[in-house]
Tab-separated table of C-alpha atoms in Angstrom:
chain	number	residue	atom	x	y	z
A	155	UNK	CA	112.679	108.031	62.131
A	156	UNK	CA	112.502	106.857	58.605
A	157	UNK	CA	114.205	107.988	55.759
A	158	UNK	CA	113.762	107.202	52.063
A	159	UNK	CA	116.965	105.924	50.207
A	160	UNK	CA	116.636	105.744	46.687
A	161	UNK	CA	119.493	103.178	45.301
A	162	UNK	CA	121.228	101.846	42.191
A	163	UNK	CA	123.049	98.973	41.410
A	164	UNK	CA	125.593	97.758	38.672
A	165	UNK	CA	125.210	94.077	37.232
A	166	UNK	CA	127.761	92.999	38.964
A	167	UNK	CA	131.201	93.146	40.353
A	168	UNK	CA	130.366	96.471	42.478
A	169	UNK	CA	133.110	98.553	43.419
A	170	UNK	CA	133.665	97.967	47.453
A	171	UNK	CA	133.234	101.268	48.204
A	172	UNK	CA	129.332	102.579	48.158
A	173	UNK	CA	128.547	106.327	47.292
A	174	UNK	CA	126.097	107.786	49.452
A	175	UNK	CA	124.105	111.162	47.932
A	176	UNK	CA	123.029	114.444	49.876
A	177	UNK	CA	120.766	116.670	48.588
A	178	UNK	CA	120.637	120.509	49.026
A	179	UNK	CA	117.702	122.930	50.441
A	180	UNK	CA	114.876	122.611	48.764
A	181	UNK	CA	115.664	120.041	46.892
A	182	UNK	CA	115.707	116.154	47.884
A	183	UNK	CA	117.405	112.632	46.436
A	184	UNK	CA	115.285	112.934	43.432
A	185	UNK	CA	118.386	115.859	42.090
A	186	UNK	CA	120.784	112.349	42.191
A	187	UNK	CA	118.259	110.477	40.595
A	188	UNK	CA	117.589	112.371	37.045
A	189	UNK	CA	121.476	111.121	36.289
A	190	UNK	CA	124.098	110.470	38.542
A	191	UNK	CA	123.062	107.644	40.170
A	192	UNK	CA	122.547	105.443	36.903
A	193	UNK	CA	125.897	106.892	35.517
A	194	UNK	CA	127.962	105.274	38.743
A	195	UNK	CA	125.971	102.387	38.993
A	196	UNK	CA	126.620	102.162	35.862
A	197	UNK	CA	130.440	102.706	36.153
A	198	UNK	CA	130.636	99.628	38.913
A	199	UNK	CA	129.632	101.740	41.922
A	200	UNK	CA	126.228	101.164	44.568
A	201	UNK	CA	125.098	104.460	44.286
A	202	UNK	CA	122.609	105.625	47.360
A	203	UNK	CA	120.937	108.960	47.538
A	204	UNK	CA	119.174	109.746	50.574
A	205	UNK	CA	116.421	111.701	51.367
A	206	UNK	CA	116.894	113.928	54.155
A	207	UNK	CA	114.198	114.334	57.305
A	208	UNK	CA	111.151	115.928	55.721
A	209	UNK	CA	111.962	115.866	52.525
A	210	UNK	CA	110.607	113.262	49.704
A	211	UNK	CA	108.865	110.195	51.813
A	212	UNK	CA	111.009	110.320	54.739
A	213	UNK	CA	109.551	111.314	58.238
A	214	UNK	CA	110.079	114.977	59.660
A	215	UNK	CA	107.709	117.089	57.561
A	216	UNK	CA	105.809	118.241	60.173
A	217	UNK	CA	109.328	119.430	62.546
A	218	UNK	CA	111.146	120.572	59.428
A	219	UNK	CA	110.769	124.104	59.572
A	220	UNK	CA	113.100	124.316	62.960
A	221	UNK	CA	115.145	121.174	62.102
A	222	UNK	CA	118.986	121.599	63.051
A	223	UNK	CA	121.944	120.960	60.641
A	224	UNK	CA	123.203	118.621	63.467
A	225	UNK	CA	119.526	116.509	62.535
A	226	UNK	CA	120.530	115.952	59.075
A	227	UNK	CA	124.443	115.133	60.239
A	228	UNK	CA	122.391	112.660	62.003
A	229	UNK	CA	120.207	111.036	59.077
A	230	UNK	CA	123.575	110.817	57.072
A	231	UNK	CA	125.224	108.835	59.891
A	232	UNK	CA	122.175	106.488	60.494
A	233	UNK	CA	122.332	105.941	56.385
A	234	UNK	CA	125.860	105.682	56.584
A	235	UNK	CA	125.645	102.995	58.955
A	236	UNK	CA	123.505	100.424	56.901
A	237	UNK	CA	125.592	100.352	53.526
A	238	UNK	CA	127.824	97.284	53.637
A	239	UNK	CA	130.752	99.420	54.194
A	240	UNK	CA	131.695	103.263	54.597
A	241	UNK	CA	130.293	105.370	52.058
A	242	UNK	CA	132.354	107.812	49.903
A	243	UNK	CA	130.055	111.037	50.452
A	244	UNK	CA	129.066	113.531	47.611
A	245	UNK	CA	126.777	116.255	48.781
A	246	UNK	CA	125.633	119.358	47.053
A	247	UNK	CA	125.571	122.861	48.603
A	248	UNK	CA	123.409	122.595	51.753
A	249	UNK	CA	124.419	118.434	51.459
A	250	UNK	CA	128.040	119.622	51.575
A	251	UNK	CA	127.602	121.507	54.132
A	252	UNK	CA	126.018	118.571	56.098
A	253	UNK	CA	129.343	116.395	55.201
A	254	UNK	CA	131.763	119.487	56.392
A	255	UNK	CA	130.102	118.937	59.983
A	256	UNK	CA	129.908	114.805	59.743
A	257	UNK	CA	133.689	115.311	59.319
A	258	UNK	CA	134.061	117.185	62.495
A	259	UNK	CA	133.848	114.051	64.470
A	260	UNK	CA	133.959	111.154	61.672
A	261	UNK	CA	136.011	110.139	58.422
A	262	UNK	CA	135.053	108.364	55.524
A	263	UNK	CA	136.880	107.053	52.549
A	264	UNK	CA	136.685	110.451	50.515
A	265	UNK	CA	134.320	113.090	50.169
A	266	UNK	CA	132.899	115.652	47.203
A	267	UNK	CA	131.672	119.201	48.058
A	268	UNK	CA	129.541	120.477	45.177
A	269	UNK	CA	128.967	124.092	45.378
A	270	UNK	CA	129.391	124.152	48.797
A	271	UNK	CA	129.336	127.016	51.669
A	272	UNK	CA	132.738	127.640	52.685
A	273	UNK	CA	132.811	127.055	56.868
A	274	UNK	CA	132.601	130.590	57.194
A	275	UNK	CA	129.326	130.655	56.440
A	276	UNK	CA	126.705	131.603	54.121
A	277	UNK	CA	126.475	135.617	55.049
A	278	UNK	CA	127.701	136.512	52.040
A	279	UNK	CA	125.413	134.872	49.962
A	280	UNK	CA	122.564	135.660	52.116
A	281	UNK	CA	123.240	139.368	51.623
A	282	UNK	CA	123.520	138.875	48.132
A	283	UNK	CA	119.856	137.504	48.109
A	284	UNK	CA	118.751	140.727	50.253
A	285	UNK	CA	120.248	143.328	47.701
A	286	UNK	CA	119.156	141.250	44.580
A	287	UNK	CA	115.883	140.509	46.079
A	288	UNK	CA	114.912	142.824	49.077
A	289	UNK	CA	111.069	141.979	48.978
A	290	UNK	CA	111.866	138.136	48.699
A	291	UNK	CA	114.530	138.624	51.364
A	292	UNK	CA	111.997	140.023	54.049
A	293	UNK	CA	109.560	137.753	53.350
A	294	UNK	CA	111.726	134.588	54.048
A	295	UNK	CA	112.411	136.058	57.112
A	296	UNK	CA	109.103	137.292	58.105
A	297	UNK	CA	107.300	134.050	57.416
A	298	UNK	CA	110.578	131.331	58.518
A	299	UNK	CA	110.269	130.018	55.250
A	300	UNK	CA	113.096	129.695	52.085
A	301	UNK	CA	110.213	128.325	49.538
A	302	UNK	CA	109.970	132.297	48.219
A	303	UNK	CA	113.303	131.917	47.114
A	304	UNK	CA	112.026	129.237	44.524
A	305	UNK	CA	107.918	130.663	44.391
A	306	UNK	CA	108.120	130.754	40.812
A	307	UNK	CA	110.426	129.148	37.817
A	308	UNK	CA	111.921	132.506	37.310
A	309	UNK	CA	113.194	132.830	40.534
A	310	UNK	CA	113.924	128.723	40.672
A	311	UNK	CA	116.231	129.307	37.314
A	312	UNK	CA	118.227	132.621	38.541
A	313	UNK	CA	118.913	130.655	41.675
A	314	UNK	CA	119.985	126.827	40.738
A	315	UNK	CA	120.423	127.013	37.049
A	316	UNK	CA	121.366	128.315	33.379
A	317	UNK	CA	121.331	125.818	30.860
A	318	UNK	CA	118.022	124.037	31.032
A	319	UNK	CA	114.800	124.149	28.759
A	320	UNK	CA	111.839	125.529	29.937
A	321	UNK	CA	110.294	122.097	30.245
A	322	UNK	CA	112.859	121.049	31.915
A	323	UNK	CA	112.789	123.480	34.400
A	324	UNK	CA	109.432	123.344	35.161
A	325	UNK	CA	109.554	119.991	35.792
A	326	UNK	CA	112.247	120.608	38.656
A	327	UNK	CA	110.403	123.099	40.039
A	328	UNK	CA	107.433	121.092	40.667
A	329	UNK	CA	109.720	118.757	42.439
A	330	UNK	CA	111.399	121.582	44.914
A	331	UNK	CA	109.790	122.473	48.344
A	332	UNK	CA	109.947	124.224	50.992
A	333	UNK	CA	113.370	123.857	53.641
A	334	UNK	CA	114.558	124.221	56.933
A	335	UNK	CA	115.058	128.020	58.292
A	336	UNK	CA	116.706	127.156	61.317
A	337	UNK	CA	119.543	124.893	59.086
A	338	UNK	CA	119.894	128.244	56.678
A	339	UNK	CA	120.642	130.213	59.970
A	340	UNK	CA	122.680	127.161	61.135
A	341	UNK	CA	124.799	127.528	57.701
A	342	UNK	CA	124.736	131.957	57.690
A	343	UNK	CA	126.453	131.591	61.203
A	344	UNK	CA	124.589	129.615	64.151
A	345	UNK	CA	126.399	126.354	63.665
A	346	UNK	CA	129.737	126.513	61.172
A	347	UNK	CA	132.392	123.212	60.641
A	348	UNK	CA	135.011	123.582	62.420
A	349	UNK	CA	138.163	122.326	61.517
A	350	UNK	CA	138.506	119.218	59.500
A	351	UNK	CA	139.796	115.806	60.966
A	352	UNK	CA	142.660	115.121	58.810
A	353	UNK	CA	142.329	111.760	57.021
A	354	UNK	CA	139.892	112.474	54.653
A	355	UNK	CA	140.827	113.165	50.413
A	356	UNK	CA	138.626	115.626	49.440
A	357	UNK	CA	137.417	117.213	46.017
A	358	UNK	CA	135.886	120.259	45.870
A	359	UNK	CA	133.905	121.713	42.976
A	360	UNK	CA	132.310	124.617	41.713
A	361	UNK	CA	130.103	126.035	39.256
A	362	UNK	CA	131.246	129.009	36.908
A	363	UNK	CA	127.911	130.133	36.791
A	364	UNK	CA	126.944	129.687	39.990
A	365	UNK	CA	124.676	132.861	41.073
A	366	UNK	CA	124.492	131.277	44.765
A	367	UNK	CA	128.006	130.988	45.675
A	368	UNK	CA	130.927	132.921	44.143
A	369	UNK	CA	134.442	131.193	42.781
A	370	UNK	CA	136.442	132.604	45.318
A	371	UNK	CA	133.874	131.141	48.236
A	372	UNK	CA	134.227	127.743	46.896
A	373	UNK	CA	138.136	127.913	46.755
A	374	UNK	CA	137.701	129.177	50.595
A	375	UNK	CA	136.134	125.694	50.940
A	376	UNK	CA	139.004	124.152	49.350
A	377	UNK	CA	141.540	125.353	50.937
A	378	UNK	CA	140.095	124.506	54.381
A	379	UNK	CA	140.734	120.820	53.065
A	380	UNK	CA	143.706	121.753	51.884
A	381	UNK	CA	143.560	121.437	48.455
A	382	UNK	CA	142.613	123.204	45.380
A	383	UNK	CA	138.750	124.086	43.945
A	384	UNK	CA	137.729	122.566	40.531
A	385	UNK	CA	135.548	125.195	38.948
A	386	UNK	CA	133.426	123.567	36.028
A	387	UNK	CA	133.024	126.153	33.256
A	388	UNK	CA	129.200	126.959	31.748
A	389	UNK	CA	127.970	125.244	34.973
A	390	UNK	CA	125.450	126.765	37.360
A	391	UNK	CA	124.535	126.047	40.898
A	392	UNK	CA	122.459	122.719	40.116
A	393	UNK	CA	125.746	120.969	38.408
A	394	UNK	CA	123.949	117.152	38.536
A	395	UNK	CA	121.307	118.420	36.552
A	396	UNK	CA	122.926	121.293	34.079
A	397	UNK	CA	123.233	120.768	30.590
A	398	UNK	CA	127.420	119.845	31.721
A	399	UNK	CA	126.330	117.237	34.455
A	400	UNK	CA	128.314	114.466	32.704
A	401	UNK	CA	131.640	116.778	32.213
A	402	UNK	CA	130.729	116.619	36.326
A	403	UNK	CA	130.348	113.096	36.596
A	404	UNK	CA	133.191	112.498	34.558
A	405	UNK	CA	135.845	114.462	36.996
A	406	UNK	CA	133.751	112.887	39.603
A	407	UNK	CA	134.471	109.374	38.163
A	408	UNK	CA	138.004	109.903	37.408
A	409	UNK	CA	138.871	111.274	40.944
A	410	UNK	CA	137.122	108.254	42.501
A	411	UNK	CA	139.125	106.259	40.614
A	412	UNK	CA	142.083	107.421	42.658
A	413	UNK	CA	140.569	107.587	45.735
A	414	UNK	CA	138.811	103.818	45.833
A	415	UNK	CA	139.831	101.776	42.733
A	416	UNK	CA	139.445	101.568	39.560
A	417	UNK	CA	135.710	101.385	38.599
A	418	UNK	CA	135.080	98.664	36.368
A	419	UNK	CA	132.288	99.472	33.719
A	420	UNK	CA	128.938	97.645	34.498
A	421	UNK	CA	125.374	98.244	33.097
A	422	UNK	CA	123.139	98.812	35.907
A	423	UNK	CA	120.130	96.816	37.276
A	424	UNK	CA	116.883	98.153	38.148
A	425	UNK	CA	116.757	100.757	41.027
A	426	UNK	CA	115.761	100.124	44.549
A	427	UNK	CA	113.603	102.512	46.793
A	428	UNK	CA	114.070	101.738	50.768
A	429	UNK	CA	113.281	103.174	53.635
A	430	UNK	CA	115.668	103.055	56.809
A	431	UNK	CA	114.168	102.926	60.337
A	432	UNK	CA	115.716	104.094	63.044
A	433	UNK	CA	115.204	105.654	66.953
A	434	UNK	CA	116.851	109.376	66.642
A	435	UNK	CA	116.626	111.813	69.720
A	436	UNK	CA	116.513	114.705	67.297
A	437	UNK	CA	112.985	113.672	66.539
């Protein structure tokens, strides 16, 4: 199995802690790419994003459709495993999720949960979709697809976003594709965290403006790490790429700061695209 990992690095004296990126559905490590990963390289950190089974150049296109959460659990570990030493993970609603269930059986050094489903699940949300959008609700279910949740930039705006241009938003939208069906059903009910290994600091954000996920979910998601939700004012579901992504990046940055170091200021080199190779039973 290979998976693309898109990297950057600061000039020098790198933090010793990496950061390792996961992307949400639809999406892939492009999301990290428009800012966050210069900003920490450029704040003394190795910033990785990786791009999950099936999604940018990595393998699995042709399986993703039916791909488990457990699969992508997987690709995080194997990624994991080849930075120079355990990752800090920061994952974004469907990438949160996928850190919620690496932390069933692992730790790492910290961990950020960006608009992330709460380990109850994502039925709420899901029936939020259906009354909003009954038509577009049947046919992602008729046809084992999410991609009409995102078929146009109307419906990719209402979704991920509220302060972009139009430009701007069509240019993420061209980027977006299709996800896995069976990891939505994994994250409505067929395969929820359990709980947490203890060990692990946590912070948990949100998005004010979030039509995906309510405030009070993402404070259920706090408090199953025991401790408190950050909700970022003006700031929709897509928080690395709203309008407010540095006020993100900054709390980000300044939370890391506790949790690893201090982050000495660096300008960053040039980026590095990899790929990883390795044997995975999952496919």
């Amino acid at each position: 199995m290979k998976l693309e990992i898109i990297s950057r690095y600061p000039s020098a004296d790198t933090n010793p802690t990496p950061l390792l990126f996961i992307h949400g559905a639809l999406h892939g490590a492009w999301c990290w790419d428009v800012h966050f990963l210069d900003y920490f390289a450029e704040h003394g950190f190795a910033a990785h994003a990786v791009n999950l089974r099936g999604h940018g150049e990595s393998d699995g296109a042709d399986r993703l459709r039916w791909t488990p959460i457990v699969d992508f659990v997987e690709d995080v570990t194997n990624a994991a495993q080849q930075l120079p030493a355990s990752p800090i993970l920061i994952g974004h609603s469907m990438g949160g999720f996928i850190i919620e269930k690496y932390l069933e059986h692992r730790s790492a050094p910290g961990a950020v949960l960006m608009n992330t489903p709460p380990p109850t699940g994502l039925l709420p949300a899901a029936l939020r979709i259906a009354r909003r959008h009954p038509l577009l609700f049947a046919r992602i279910n008729l046809t084992f697809s999410l991609y009409p949740l995102v078929r146009t930039p109307a419906l990719a705006r209402e979704a991920f976003f509220s302060d972009v241009s139009d430009q701007e938003l069509l240019n993420y939208w061209e980027r977006m594709q299709n996800d896995s069906f069976r990891g939505f059903l994994d994250m409505v009910a067929l395969d929820l965290p359990k709980p947490p290994r203890p060990g692990t600091p946590v912070l948990v954000l949100g998005g004010a403006r979030d039509n995906m996920l309510k405030p009070a979910e993402i404070e259920a998601t706090a408090r199953a790490y025991n401790t408190r939700a950050e909700i970022i004012a003006d700031c929709a579901h897509n928080m690395m790429i709203e309008l407010r992504w540095e006020t993100v990046a900054e709390r980000i940055l300044a939370w890391l700061s506790g949790t690893s170091g201090n982050a000495p200021t660096r300008r960053a080199r040039n980026g590095v695209e990899s790929v990883l190779d390795y044997s995975s039973t999952g496919g």
